[in-house]
Coordinates of C-alpha atoms and ligand atoms in Angstrom, one line a residue:
Chain K
M13 CA 0.0 0.0 0.0
L14 CA 2.9 2.3 0.8
K15 CA 4.2 2.0 -2.7
L16 CA 0.8 3.0 -4.1
I17 CA 0.6 6.0 -1.7
C18 CA 4.1 7.2 -2.5
S19 CA 3.7 6.7 -6.3
N20 CA 0.5 8.7 -6.1
L21 CA 2.2 11.5 -4.1
F22 CA 5.1 11.6 -6.6
Q23 CA 2.7 11.6 -9.5
R24 CA 1.6 15.1 -8.6
P25 CA 4.7 16.7 -7.1
T26 CA 3.4 20.2 -7.3
R27 CA 0.2 19.5 -5.5
T28 CA 1.9 17.4 -3.0
G29 CA 4.5 20.1 -2.4
V30 CA 2.0 22.9 -2.1
S31 CA -0.1 20.8 0.4
I32 CA 3.0 20.0 2.5
L33 CA 3.9 23.7 2.4
A34 CA 0.5 24.8 3.5
V35 CA 0.3 22.4 6.4
S36 CA 3.8 23.4 7.4
L37 CA 2.8 27.1 7.4
G38 CA 0.0 26.2 9.9
V39 CA 2.6 24.6 12.1
V40 CA 5.0 27.5 11.8
L41 CA 2.1 29.9 12.7
V42 CA 1.4 28.0 15.9
L43 CA 5.1 27.5 16.9
V44 CA 6.3 31.0 16.2
S45 CA 3.3 32.9 17.6
V46 CA 2.9 30.7 20.6
G47 CA 6.6 30.4 21.1
L48 CA 7.0 34.2 21.1
S49 CA 4.1 35.0 23.3
Y50 CA 4.6 32.1 25.6
G51 CA 8.3 32.9 25.7
Q52 CA 7.5 36.5 26.5
L53 CA 5.1 35.5 29.3
T54 CA 7.3 32.9 31.0
D55 CA 10.5 34.9 30.5
N56 CA 8.8 38.0 32.0
A57 CA 7.3 36.0 34.8
N58 CA 10.6 34.3 35.7
R59 CA 12.6 37.5 35.6
M60 CA 10.1 39.3 37.7
R61 CA 10.0 36.5 40.2
R62 CA 13.7 36.5 40.5
I63 CA 13.8 40.2 41.5
G64 CA 13.1 38.7 44.9
G65 CA 9.8 40.3 46.0
D66 CA 7.2 38.0 47.4
F67 CA 4.4 40.3 46.2
M68 CA 3.8 42.8 43.4
F69 CA 1.8 45.9 44.2
Q70 CA 0.0 47.5 41.3
P71 CA -2.8 50.1 40.7
P72 CA -6.3 48.8 40.4
N73 CA -7.0 46.7 37.3
A74 CA -3.3 46.9 36.3
S75 CA -1.8 44.6 33.6
F76 CA 1.3 42.5 34.1
F77 CA 2.3 43.8 30.7
F78 CA 4.2 46.8 31.9
A79 CA 4.3 48.2 28.4
L80 CA 0.7 49.1 28.8
N81 CA 0.8 51.1 32.1
S82 CA 4.0 52.9 32.8
G83 CA 4.2 55.2 35.8
T84 CA 0.8 55.6 37.3
L85 CA 1.5 54.7 40.9
P86 CA 2.7 57.5 43.3
I87 CA 6.0 56.7 44.9
R88 CA 4.7 57.8 48.4
F89 CA 2.9 54.4 48.7
R90 CA 6.3 53.0 49.5
E91 CA 6.3 54.4 53.1
V92 CA 2.7 53.1 53.6
I93 CA 3.6 49.6 52.4
N94 CA 6.7 49.5 54.4
K95 CA 4.7 50.1 57.5
V96 CA 2.5 47.1 57.0
E97 CA 3.4 44.5 59.6
G98 CA 5.5 41.7 58.2
V99 CA 6.8 43.7 55.2
Q100 CA 10.6 43.9 55.1
E101 CA 11.0 46.2 52.1
A102 CA 9.1 47.5 49.1
T103 CA 11.2 48.5 46.2
P104 CA 9.8 50.8 43.5
V105 CA 10.2 50.0 39.8
L106 CA 9.3 52.2 36.9
A107 CA 9.1 50.1 33.7
K108 CA 9.3 51.7 30.2
F109 CA 8.8 49.9 26.9
I110 CA 11.2 51.1 24.3
G111 CA 9.3 50.6 21.0
D112 CA 12.2 51.0 18.6
K113 CA 14.3 48.5 20.4
F114 CA 11.4 46.3 21.4
H115 CA 12.3 45.7 25.1
L116 CA 11.6 47.0 28.5
I117 CA 13.9 49.0 30.7
Y118 CA 13.5 49.3 34.4
G119 CA 14.3 52.4 36.5
I120 CA 15.2 51.0 39.9
D121 CA 16.1 52.3 43.3
K122 CA 19.5 50.8 43.8
E123 CA 19.5 50.6 47.6
S124 CA 16.1 49.2 48.3
F125 CA 16.4 46.9 45.2
A126 CA 19.5 45.4 46.7
R127 CA 17.6 44.7 50.0
V128 CA 14.9 42.8 48.1
N129 CA 17.0 41.1 45.6
E130 CA 19.5 38.2 46.0
T131 CA 20.2 37.2 42.5
L132 CA 21.8 40.2 40.7
R133 CA 25.4 39.1 39.9
F134 CA 27.7 41.3 38.0
V135 CA 30.0 39.5 35.5
S136 CA 31.9 42.7 34.8
G137 CA 31.8 46.3 35.9
R138 CA 29.8 47.7 38.8
H139 CA 26.4 49.0 39.7
F140 CA 25.4 52.5 38.4
E141 CA 26.2 55.4 40.5
A142 CA 25.6 58.5 38.3
P143 CA 22.2 59.4 36.7
N144 CA 23.4 58.6 33.2
E145 CA 24.8 55.2 33.9
A146 CA 23.1 52.0 32.8
I147 CA 23.6 48.3 33.6
I148 CA 22.7 45.6 31.2
D149 CA 22.3 41.8 31.3
T150 CA 24.6 39.3 29.5
N151 CA 22.0 38.6 26.9
Y152 CA 21.7 42.3 26.0
A153 CA 25.5 42.6 26.0
R154 CA 26.0 39.6 23.8
S155 CA 23.3 40.4 21.3
R156 CA 24.1 44.1 21.0
H157 CA 27.9 43.7 21.3
L158 CA 28.1 46.0 24.3
K159 CA 30.6 46.0 27.1
V160 CA 31.5 48.0 30.1
G161 CA 32.4 51.5 29.0
D162 CA 30.3 51.5 25.8
R163 CA 27.8 54.2 25.1
L164 CA 24.1 53.3 24.9
E165 CA 21.4 55.6 23.7
L166 CA 18.0 55.1 25.4
L167 CA 15.0 57.4 25.0
N168 CA 17.2 59.8 23.0
H169 CA 19.5 60.1 26.0
P170 CA 23.1 59.0 26.2
F171 CA 24.1 56.4 28.8
T172 CA 27.3 54.7 29.7
V173 CA 27.3 51.0 30.3
V174 CA 29.0 50.5 33.6
G175 CA 28.1 47.0 34.5
V176 CA 27.0 43.7 33.0
Y177 CA 24.9 41.3 35.1
E178 CA 23.9 37.7 34.6
E179 CA 20.7 37.5 32.6
G180 CA 17.6 36.1 34.4
T181 CA 16.7 38.9 36.8
A182 CA 14.5 41.9 36.2
S183 CA 14.7 43.6 32.8
R184 CA 17.6 43.5 30.4
V185 CA 18.5 47.1 30.9
M186 CA 18.3 49.0 34.2
I187 CA 18.9 52.7 34.9
P188 CA 18.4 54.9 38.0
L189 CA 14.8 55.4 38.9
A190 CA 15.0 59.1 39.1
T191 CA 16.5 59.3 35.6
L192 CA 13.8 57.2 34.0
Q193 CA 11.1 59.2 35.9
E194 CA 12.4 62.3 34.4
L195 CA 12.8 61.0 30.9
N196 CA 9.4 59.5 31.0
G197 CA 7.8 62.7 32.3
T198 CA 6.4 61.0 35.3
P199 CA 8.3 62.3 38.4
D200 CA 7.3 60.7 41.6
K201 CA 5.4 57.9 39.8
V202 CA 6.3 54.2 39.4
T203 CA 4.8 51.2 37.8
T204 CA 4.9 48.7 40.6
F205 CA 6.5 47.9 43.9
F206 CA 8.2 44.5 44.6
I207 CA 7.5 43.7 48.2
R208 CA 9.6 41.4 50.3
A209 CA 8.1 39.8 53.4
K210 CA 10.2 39.4 56.6
E211 CA 9.4 35.7 56.9
K212 CA 8.6 33.3 54.1
R213 CA 6.4 31.3 56.5
A214 CA 4.1 34.2 57.1
L215 CA 3.4 35.0 53.4
D216 CA -0.3 34.3 53.7
T217 CA -0.8 36.6 56.6
V218 CA 1.2 39.4 55.0
Y219 CA -0.8 38.9 51.8
Q220 CA -4.1 39.2 53.7
R221 CA -2.8 42.3 55.5
L222 CA -1.8 44.0 52.3
K223 CA -5.1 43.1 50.7
E224 CA -7.0 44.6 53.6
R225 CA -4.9 47.7 53.7
F226 CA -5.1 48.4 49.9
K227 CA -8.5 47.1 49.0
D228 CA -8.7 48.4 45.4
Y229 CA -5.1 47.7 44.5
T230 CA -3.7 44.7 42.6
I231 CA -1.6 42.6 44.8
T232 CA -0.1 39.4 43.3
R233 CA 2.1 36.7 44.7
T234 CA 5.2 36.6 42.4
A235 CA 5.2 32.8 42.8
D236 CA 1.8 32.8 40.9
L237 CA 3.0 35.1 38.2
Q238 CA 3.8 32.5 35.5
E239 CA 0.6 30.6 36.0
I240 CA -1.4 33.8 36.1
M241 CA 0.2 35.1 33.0
T242 CA -0.1 31.9 31.0
A243 CA -3.3 30.3 32.2
N244 CA -5.3 33.2 33.4
T245 CA -4.5 35.8 30.8
P246 CA -7.6 35.6 28.8
V247 CA -6.0 37.3 25.8
F248 CA -3.3 34.6 25.7
K249 CA -5.7 31.7 25.8
Q250 CA -7.9 33.2 23.2
F251 CA -4.9 34.1 21.1
V252 CA -3.6 30.6 21.3
A253 CA -7.1 29.2 20.5
A254 CA -7.4 31.4 17.5
V255 CA -3.9 30.5 16.2
V256 CA -4.5 26.8 16.7
F257 CA -7.9 27.1 15.0
I258 CA -6.4 28.8 12.0
S259 CA -3.7 26.1 11.8
V260 CA -6.2 23.3 12.0
A261 CA -8.4 25.0 9.5
I262 CA -5.4 25.3 7.1
S263 CA -4.6 21.6 7.4
F264 CA -8.3 20.7 7.1
L265 CA -9.0 22.7 4.1
I266 CA -5.8 22.0 2.2
I267 CA -6.1 18.2 2.7
L268 CA -9.8 18.3 2.0
L269 CA -9.2 20.0 -1.3
A270 CA -6.1 17.9 -2.2
M271 CA -7.8 14.6 -1.4
Y272 CA -11.1 15.6 -3.0
T273 CA -9.3 16.5 -6.2
T274 CA -7.3 13.3 -6.0
I275 CA -10.2 11.0 -5.6
T276 CA -12.0 12.7 -8.4
E277 CA -9.1 12.2 -10.7
R278 CA -8.5 8.7 -9.5
T279 CA -12.0 7.5 -9.5
R280 CA -11.1 4.8 -12.0
E281 CA -8.2 3.6 -9.9
I282 CA -10.5 3.3 -7.0
G283 CA -12.8 1.2 -9.1
I284 CA -9.8 -1.0 -10.1
L285 CA -8.9 -1.5 -6.4
K286 CA -12.5 -2.4 -5.7
S287 CA -12.5 -4.9 -8.5
L288 CA -9.4 -6.5 -7.0
G289 CA -11.3 -7.0 -3.8
A290 CA -10.1 -4.0 -1.8
S291 CA -12.5 -3.4 1.1
R292 CA -13.9 0.0 2.1
S293 CA -11.5 0.1 5.0
F294 CA -8.6 -0.4 2.6
I295 CA -9.7 2.6 0.5
V296 CA -10.3 4.7 3.6
Q297 CA -6.9 3.8 5.0
L298 CA -5.3 4.5 1.6
I299 CA -6.6 8.1 1.6
L300 CA -6.0 8.7 5.3
R301 CA -2.4 7.4 5.1
E302 CA -1.7 9.5 2.1
S303 CA -2.9 12.6 3.9
L304 CA -1.1 11.6 7.1
L305 CA 2.1 11.4 5.0
I306 CA 1.5 14.9 3.6
C307 CA 0.7 16.2 7.1
G308 CA 3.7 14.5 8.6
A309 CA 6.0 16.0 6.0
G310 CA 4.3 19.3 6.6
V311 CA 5.0 19.0 10.4
V312 CA 8.7 18.3 9.7
L313 CA 9.0 21.1 7.3
G314 CA 7.0 23.3 9.7
F315 CA 9.6 22.6 12.5
V316 CA 12.4 23.5 10.1
L317 CA 10.7 26.7 8.9
A318 CA 9.8 27.7 12.5
A319 CA 13.4 27.3 13.5
I320 CA 14.5 29.5 10.6
A321 CA 11.8 32.0 11.4
I322 CA 12.8 32.2 15.0
K323 CA 16.4 32.6 14.0
L324 CA 15.5 35.5 11.7
I325 CA 13.4 37.1 14.5
L326 CA 16.2 36.8 17.0
T327 CA 18.5 38.4 14.5
A328 CA 16.2 41.4 14.2
F329 CA 15.3 41.4 17.9
P330 CA 18.1 39.7 19.8
S331 CA 16.6 40.0 23.3
M332 CA 13.3 38.5 22.3
P333 CA 12.5 35.6 24.6
V334 CA 11.3 32.5 22.7
N335 CA 10.0 29.5 24.4
I336 CA 8.9 26.6 22.2
T337 CA 8.4 23.7 24.7
A338 CA 8.3 20.1 23.6
S339 CA 4.7 19.9 24.6
W340 CA 3.9 22.9 22.3
R341 CA 5.7 21.1 19.4
L342 CA 3.8 18.0 20.1
F343 CA 0.6 20.0 20.2
A344 CA 1.2 21.8 17.0
A345 CA 2.1 18.5 15.3
G346 CA -1.0 16.8 16.7
M347 CA -3.2 19.7 15.6
A348 CA -1.8 19.6 12.0
L349 CA -2.4 15.8 11.8
F350 CA -5.8 16.2 13.4
G351 CA -6.8 18.8 10.8
G352 CA -5.5 16.6 8.0
I353 CA -7.3 13.5 9.2
L354 CA -10.5 15.5 9.5
G355 CA -10.1 16.9 6.0
A356 CA -9.3 13.5 4.5
L357 CA -12.3 11.8 6.2
Y358 CA -15.0 13.0 3.8
P359 CA -13.0 12.3 0.6
A360 CA -12.0 8.9 2.0
L361 CA -15.5 7.9 2.8
K362 CA -16.7 9.2 -0.5
A363 CA -14.1 7.1 -2.3
A364 CA -14.9 4.0 -0.2
H365 CA -18.5 4.2 -1.2
L366 CA -18.0 4.7 -4.9
D367 CA -19.9 2.3 -7.0
P368 CA -17.2 0.1 -8.5
V369 CA -18.9 -0.3 -11.9
K370 CA -19.4 3.4 -12.3
A371 CA -15.9 4.1 -11.0
L372 CA -14.5 1.8 -13.7
G373 CA -16.1 3.9 -16.3
Y374 CA -19.1 1.8 -17.3
E375 CA -22.2 3.9 -17.8
Chain A
M11 CA -38.8 -31.8 -2.9
S12 CA -36.3 -34.2 -4.3
K13 CA -35.8 -31.9 -7.3
S14 CA -34.7 -28.9 -5.1
K15 CA -32.3 -31.2 -3.4
T16 CA -30.5 -32.0 -6.6
V17 CA -30.3 -28.3 -7.4
D18 CA -28.7 -27.8 -4.1
I19 CA -26.1 -30.4 -4.8
V20 CA -25.4 -28.9 -8.2
Q21 CA -25.0 -25.5 -6.6
K22 CA -22.4 -26.7 -4.2
K23 CA -20.4 -28.3 -6.9
D24 CA -20.4 -25.6 -9.6
P25 CA -18.5 -22.4 -9.2
V26 CA -21.2 -20.2 -10.8
V27 CA -24.9 -20.8 -10.7
V28 CA -27.1 -18.0 -11.9
E29 CA -30.9 -18.2 -11.2
D30 CA -33.3 -16.0 -13.0
I31 CA -31.3 -12.7 -12.7
Q32 CA -33.1 -9.5 -13.5
M33 CA -31.2 -6.2 -13.6
T34 CA -33.0 -3.0 -14.1
Y35 CA -31.3 0.4 -14.1
R36 CA -33.2 3.4 -13.2
V37 CA -32.2 6.4 -15.5
G38 CA -34.2 9.4 -14.4
K39 CA -37.8 8.2 -14.6
V40 CA -37.1 5.5 -17.2
D41 CA -36.3 1.9 -16.3
V42 CA -33.7 0.2 -18.4
R43 CA -34.1 -3.5 -18.2
A44 CA -30.5 -4.6 -18.9
V45 CA -30.8 -8.3 -17.9
R46 CA -34.3 -9.8 -18.1
G47 CA -34.2 -13.3 -16.5
V48 CA -30.9 -15.1 -17.1
S49 CA -30.2 -18.5 -15.7
L50 CA -26.9 -20.3 -16.3
T51 CA -24.4 -22.6 -14.7
V52 CA -20.7 -22.5 -15.2
K53 CA -18.9 -25.7 -14.2
A54 CA -15.5 -25.9 -12.8
G55 CA -12.8 -25.8 -15.5
E56 CA -15.2 -24.5 -18.1
F57 CA -14.3 -21.7 -20.5
V58 CA -17.5 -19.9 -21.4
A59 CA -17.8 -17.2 -23.9
I60 CA -20.7 -14.8 -23.9
M61 CA -21.6 -13.1 -27.2
G62 CA -24.1 -10.7 -28.3
P63 CA -24.6 -7.2 -29.8
S64 CA -23.7 -4.1 -27.9
G65 CA -26.1 -3.1 -25.2
C66 CA -27.7 -6.6 -24.8
G67 CA -26.6 -6.8 -21.1
K68 CA -23.4 -8.8 -21.3
S69 CA -21.3 -6.5 -19.1
T70 CA -24.1 -6.1 -16.6
L71 CA -24.4 -9.9 -16.3
L72 CA -20.7 -10.3 -15.8
H73 CA -20.6 -7.6 -13.1
V74 CA -23.5 -9.3 -11.3
I75 CA -21.6 -12.6 -11.4
G76 CA -18.5 -10.9 -10.2
G77 CA -20.3 -9.3 -7.3
L78 CA -19.6 -5.7 -8.5
L79 CA -23.4 -5.2 -8.9
R80 CA -26.3 -6.5 -6.9
P81 CA -29.1 -7.7 -9.2
T82 CA -32.6 -6.3 -8.9
S83 CA -33.9 -9.9 -8.4
G84 CA -32.6 -13.5 -8.7
R85 CA -29.9 -15.4 -7.1
I86 CA -26.2 -16.0 -7.9
F87 CA -24.3 -18.8 -6.2
I88 CA -20.6 -18.5 -6.1
D89 CA -19.2 -21.8 -4.8
G90 CA -22.6 -22.3 -3.1
V91 CA -22.9 -18.8 -1.5
D92 CA -25.8 -16.6 -2.7
I93 CA -24.0 -13.3 -3.3
A94 CA -27.3 -11.5 -4.2
S95 CA -28.5 -11.8 -0.7
I96 CA -25.3 -10.8 1.3
S97 CA -24.0 -7.4 2.4
D98 CA -21.7 -5.2 0.3
A99 CA -18.8 -6.1 2.6
E100 CA -19.4 -9.8 2.2
R101 CA -19.6 -9.5 -1.5
T102 CA -16.3 -7.6 -1.5
E103 CA -14.8 -10.4 0.4
I104 CA -16.1 -13.0 -2.1
R105 CA -14.6 -10.8 -4.9
R106 CA -11.3 -10.6 -3.1
R107 CA -11.1 -14.3 -2.5
K108 CA -12.6 -15.8 -5.6
M109 CA -12.7 -13.4 -8.5
G110 CA -10.3 -12.2 -11.1
F111 CA -11.2 -9.5 -13.6
V112 CA -9.8 -8.6 -16.9
F113 CA -11.2 -5.6 -18.7
Q114 CA -11.2 -4.2 -22.2
R115 CA -9.4 -1.1 -21.0
F116 CA -6.7 -3.2 -19.1
N117 CA -7.2 -1.1 -16.0
L118 CA -3.7 -1.3 -14.6
L119 CA -2.9 1.3 -11.9
P120 CA -1.0 3.9 -13.9
T121 CA 1.4 5.0 -11.2
L122 CA 2.7 1.5 -10.4
T123 CA 5.0 -0.7 -12.4
A124 CA 3.9 -4.0 -13.9
L125 CA 5.4 -5.8 -11.0
D126 CA 3.9 -3.5 -8.4
N127 CA 0.5 -3.8 -10.0
I128 CA 0.6 -7.5 -9.5
E129 CA 2.1 -7.3 -6.0
L130 CA -0.6 -4.9 -4.9
A131 CA -3.3 -7.4 -6.1
R132 CA -1.5 -10.1 -4.2
Q133 CA -1.3 -7.9 -1.1
I134 CA -5.0 -7.0 -1.3
Q135 CA -6.0 -10.6 -1.9
G136 CA -3.8 -11.9 0.9
N137 CA -0.9 -14.1 -0.3
G138 CA -1.2 -16.7 2.4
H139 CA -2.7 -19.3 0.1
V140 CA -0.4 -18.6 -2.9
R141 CA 3.0 -19.0 -1.2
N142 CA 3.6 -22.3 -2.8
H143 CA 2.7 -21.0 -6.3
Q144 CA 4.8 -19.0 -8.6
T145 CA 6.4 -15.7 -7.6
T146 CA 5.2 -12.7 -9.5
E147 CA 8.5 -12.6 -11.4
E148 CA 7.9 -16.2 -12.5
I149 CA 4.4 -15.4 -13.7
L150 CA 5.6 -12.4 -15.7
G151 CA 8.3 -14.7 -17.1
L152 CA 5.8 -17.2 -18.2
L153 CA 3.8 -14.4 -19.9
G154 CA 6.9 -13.3 -21.8
I155 CA 7.2 -9.9 -20.2
A156 CA 9.8 -10.5 -17.5
D157 CA 12.0 -7.8 -19.0
K158 CA 9.2 -5.3 -18.7
M159 CA 8.3 -5.8 -15.1
H160 CA 9.7 -2.5 -13.9
H161 CA 7.9 -0.5 -16.6
K162 CA 4.8 1.6 -15.9
P163 CA 1.7 0.8 -17.9
S164 CA 2.2 3.9 -20.1
E165 CA 5.5 2.4 -21.2
L166 CA 3.9 -0.8 -22.3
S167 CA 2.0 -1.7 -25.5
G168 CA -1.7 -2.6 -25.2
G169 CA -0.9 -6.3 -25.6
E170 CA 1.7 -6.1 -22.9
Q171 CA -0.6 -4.2 -20.6
Q172 CA -3.3 -6.9 -21.1
R173 CA -0.8 -9.6 -20.3
V174 CA 0.1 -7.9 -17.1
A175 CA -3.6 -7.5 -16.3
I176 CA -4.2 -11.2 -16.9
A177 CA -1.2 -12.0 -14.7
R178 CA -2.7 -9.8 -12.0
S179 CA -6.1 -11.4 -12.3
V180 CA -4.8 -14.9 -11.7
V181 CA -2.0 -14.2 -9.2
S182 CA -4.1 -15.3 -6.3
R183 CA -5.6 -18.3 -8.1
P184 CA -9.2 -17.1 -8.3
A185 CA -12.0 -19.6 -8.6
I186 CA -13.4 -17.7 -11.5
L187 CA -11.8 -15.4 -14.1
L188 CA -14.1 -12.9 -15.6
A189 CA -13.0 -11.1 -18.8
D190 CA -15.0 -8.3 -20.5
E191 CA -13.9 -8.1 -24.1
P192 CA -10.2 -8.6 -23.2
T193 CA -9.2 -8.3 -26.9
G194 CA -11.5 -5.4 -27.7
N195 CA -8.7 -2.9 -27.7
L196 CA -6.0 -5.1 -29.3
D197 CA -4.8 -5.8 -32.8
T198 CA -5.0 -9.3 -34.3
D199 CA -1.6 -10.5 -33.2
N200 CA -2.0 -9.3 -29.6
S201 CA -5.6 -10.6 -29.6
Q202 CA -4.2 -14.0 -30.6
M203 CA -1.6 -13.9 -27.9
V204 CA -4.1 -12.9 -25.2
L205 CA -6.6 -15.6 -26.3
Q206 CA -3.8 -18.2 -26.2
M207 CA -3.0 -17.2 -22.7
L208 CA -6.5 -17.5 -21.6
Q209 CA -6.8 -20.9 -23.2
D210 CA -3.6 -22.0 -21.6
L211 CA -4.8 -21.0 -18.2
N212 CA -8.0 -22.9 -18.9
V213 CA -6.4 -26.0 -20.2
K214 CA -3.2 -26.3 -18.2
Y215 CA -4.4 -25.0 -14.9
G216 CA -8.1 -25.7 -15.1
Q217 CA -8.9 -22.1 -14.7
T218 CA -12.7 -21.4 -14.9
I219 CA -13.2 -18.5 -17.3
V220 CA -16.2 -16.4 -18.3
M221 CA -15.3 -14.2 -21.2
I222 CA -17.4 -11.6 -23.0
T223 CA -16.5 -11.0 -26.7
H224 CA -17.8 -9.6 -29.9
D225 CA -15.5 -11.6 -31.9
P226 CA -16.7 -15.1 -33.1
E227 CA -13.0 -16.0 -33.6
A228 CA -12.3 -15.2 -30.0
A229 CA -15.4 -17.0 -28.8
S230 CA -14.3 -20.1 -30.7
T231 CA -11.4 -20.6 -28.2
A232 CA -14.0 -21.2 -25.5
S233 CA -15.5 -24.5 -24.6
R234 CA -19.0 -23.2 -24.7
I235 CA -20.6 -20.1 -26.3
I236 CA -23.7 -18.4 -24.8
E237 CA -25.5 -16.0 -27.0
M238 CA -27.4 -13.0 -25.5
R239 CA -30.1 -10.7 -27.0
D240 CA -32.0 -7.9 -25.2
G241 CA -31.1 -9.1 -21.7
R242 CA -31.8 -12.7 -22.4
I243 CA -29.9 -15.8 -23.3
L244 CA -30.9 -17.3 -26.6
N245 CA -31.9 -21.0 -26.4
R246 CA -29.8 -23.7 -28.0
V247 CA -31.8 -23.8 -31.3
Q248 CA -31.4 -20.1 -31.7
N249 CA -27.7 -20.5 -30.9
L250 CA -27.3 -23.1 -33.6
F251 CA -29.2 -20.9 -36.0
Y252 CA -27.0 -18.1 -35.1
A253 CA -23.9 -20.2 -35.6
M254 CA -25.1 -21.2 -39.1
E255 CA -25.8 -17.6 -39.9
Q256 CA -22.3 -16.7 -38.9
K257 CA -20.9 -19.4 -41.1
R258 CA -22.9 -18.2 -44.1
V259 CA -21.6 -14.6 -43.7
Ligands
LIG427 N1 -25.0 2.2 -15.0 C1 -26.0 2.1 -15.9 N2 -27.1 2.9 -15.8 C2 -28.0 2.9 -16.7 N3 -28.1 2.1 -17.7 C3 -27.1 1.3 -17.9 C4 -26.0 1.2 -17.0 N4 -25.1 0.3 -17.4 C5 -25.6 -0.3 -18.5 N5 -26.8 0.3 -18.8 C6 -27.7 0.0 -19.9 O1 -28.0 -1.4 -19.8 C7 -28.0 -2.0 -21.1 C8 -27.0 -3.1 -21.1 O2 -25.6 -2.6 -21.0 P1 -24.4 -3.5 -20.9 O3 -24.6 -4.5 -19.9 O4 -23.2 -2.6 -20.8 O5 -24.4 -4.2 -22.4 P2 -23.2 -4.8 -23.2 O6 -22.0 -5.1 -22.3 O7 -23.8 -6.1 -23.8 O8 -22.9 -3.8 -24.3 C9 -27.6 -0.9 -22.1 O9 -28.9 -0.4 -22.6 C10 -27.0 0.2 -21.3 O10 -27.2 1.4 -21.8
LIG428 MG1 -20.1 -4.3 -22.4

């Protein structure tokens, strides 16, 4: 049967190729878009978590996507938060999304940040001391070919790179809070506070106290960030659902069209198979396996094209986090095959139920 | 009572027993009565030719015998099983195990080589019971086309294609070989060769054959000739008359 399937596929190389390509594009669509958004979410969540705060404090109805709300929280909240029993330190962060470079920068308060954080490790240089000094992470340094002493222009303002820290904590670029407040035109405003509790055992109690004290404000446990961002971000879920739907639809439609055309052209051959005694299930399997082969090739090509696409994206935006997990790959492959099988089902059943005499061309 | 018993015994013995077959096609609002009450028996090892003018119902009868069509009424026993009263799947199974078809238009799968065409038939028909018979290559060798076995049908002449088709039809040793005008698309030489092959299969291997043909010459290779007109079989006297008419022409 395999010989027959392959010879059929090679008989129509253009159609087979186009079908494979179409299926692969569906796979690429899922992998790249989900990989980018999921990568962004998990990477953001992880780096925020590693700042060291146990809680995040944000204005009412705030988003975790700092790009959307930069500098709306008055800095004076800091004293009030610090007075809550069980809170060790609240460090303010002003986040700013730099559109032309496609990444976030944080303005931080060096002293309080150091009291909250335990992970910031410099691989070269030192922390910033002057207003126009910046520190960057290793990823940023590598991808932009920057080192200590280099100039870096941010928000049309010249900075000097004075330190490079290991990637994985906070944003890729950090500058003094006051400098960013001024450049952003939001003096005395910040995006969020990262709050460290005195004791890890008392987290629940501190959380309750914070919630009571600041009823309308958004208080989030940083441990829940990743889950909240991936699972409970409705936009993400709907986005993934839409992308997966499009991908399945592409597979479904292309296979439906290809197989329908194929069985129409090969009516006579189906009649011949029937005259040889081929059962309906044989014919159904023939068509299903043929489409599975197309989809399988599409999945493989899709993986390759996705890898190339990611490479190109990373060349253009080197600090872009991409996270294509094995389970996402499996899911994308499964969906492409699922769409293909679904699309092949109708042609397969139609072929299996052809009248052999009519199919052989007797009328 | 005793009469029906004899019939039963006969049915068990003979590969093909057709009883009062009617086949009516419905074309729009018009009924086309293609076969109008045909009964016949083909004994094991017989080579039967069915003759008759175009449109008299020969192909329809052959398709009914081969289980490709279910008759409107009547019974067809293939090795004792009434294939008119069984399901499509069961009929397919009978076709798979007991039937070999040869067509006027050869009907090889165009994308496969001669060898693969035969191998596929063997695969579909399950090769368990043909292990001890000739390999496909040997069969092609016997048919004089061993050197062409890796050619696709489009690279073969009509005669060669029909020889491959015959090889394919008998690769699993069917109980009955059904041929619908196998020489209809061939020139005289190739027709001769194909008829010789069929005769050899019949004589040397005892292959039961039912062959439709237009050509009296072709029919004369058979051991029995059945003459059809308007969906019916002519009786023996009419057959004789027809034969004399043919001689006079
Ligand atoms: N599928 C069909 N639908 C309607 N009419 C058919 C069909 N097949 C055959 N017929 C009609 O039945 C009659 C017998 O056809 P056929 O068995 O092919 O005759 P033959 O093989 O002797 O030429 C013809 O009148 C033909 O037009
Ligand atoms: Mg005919």
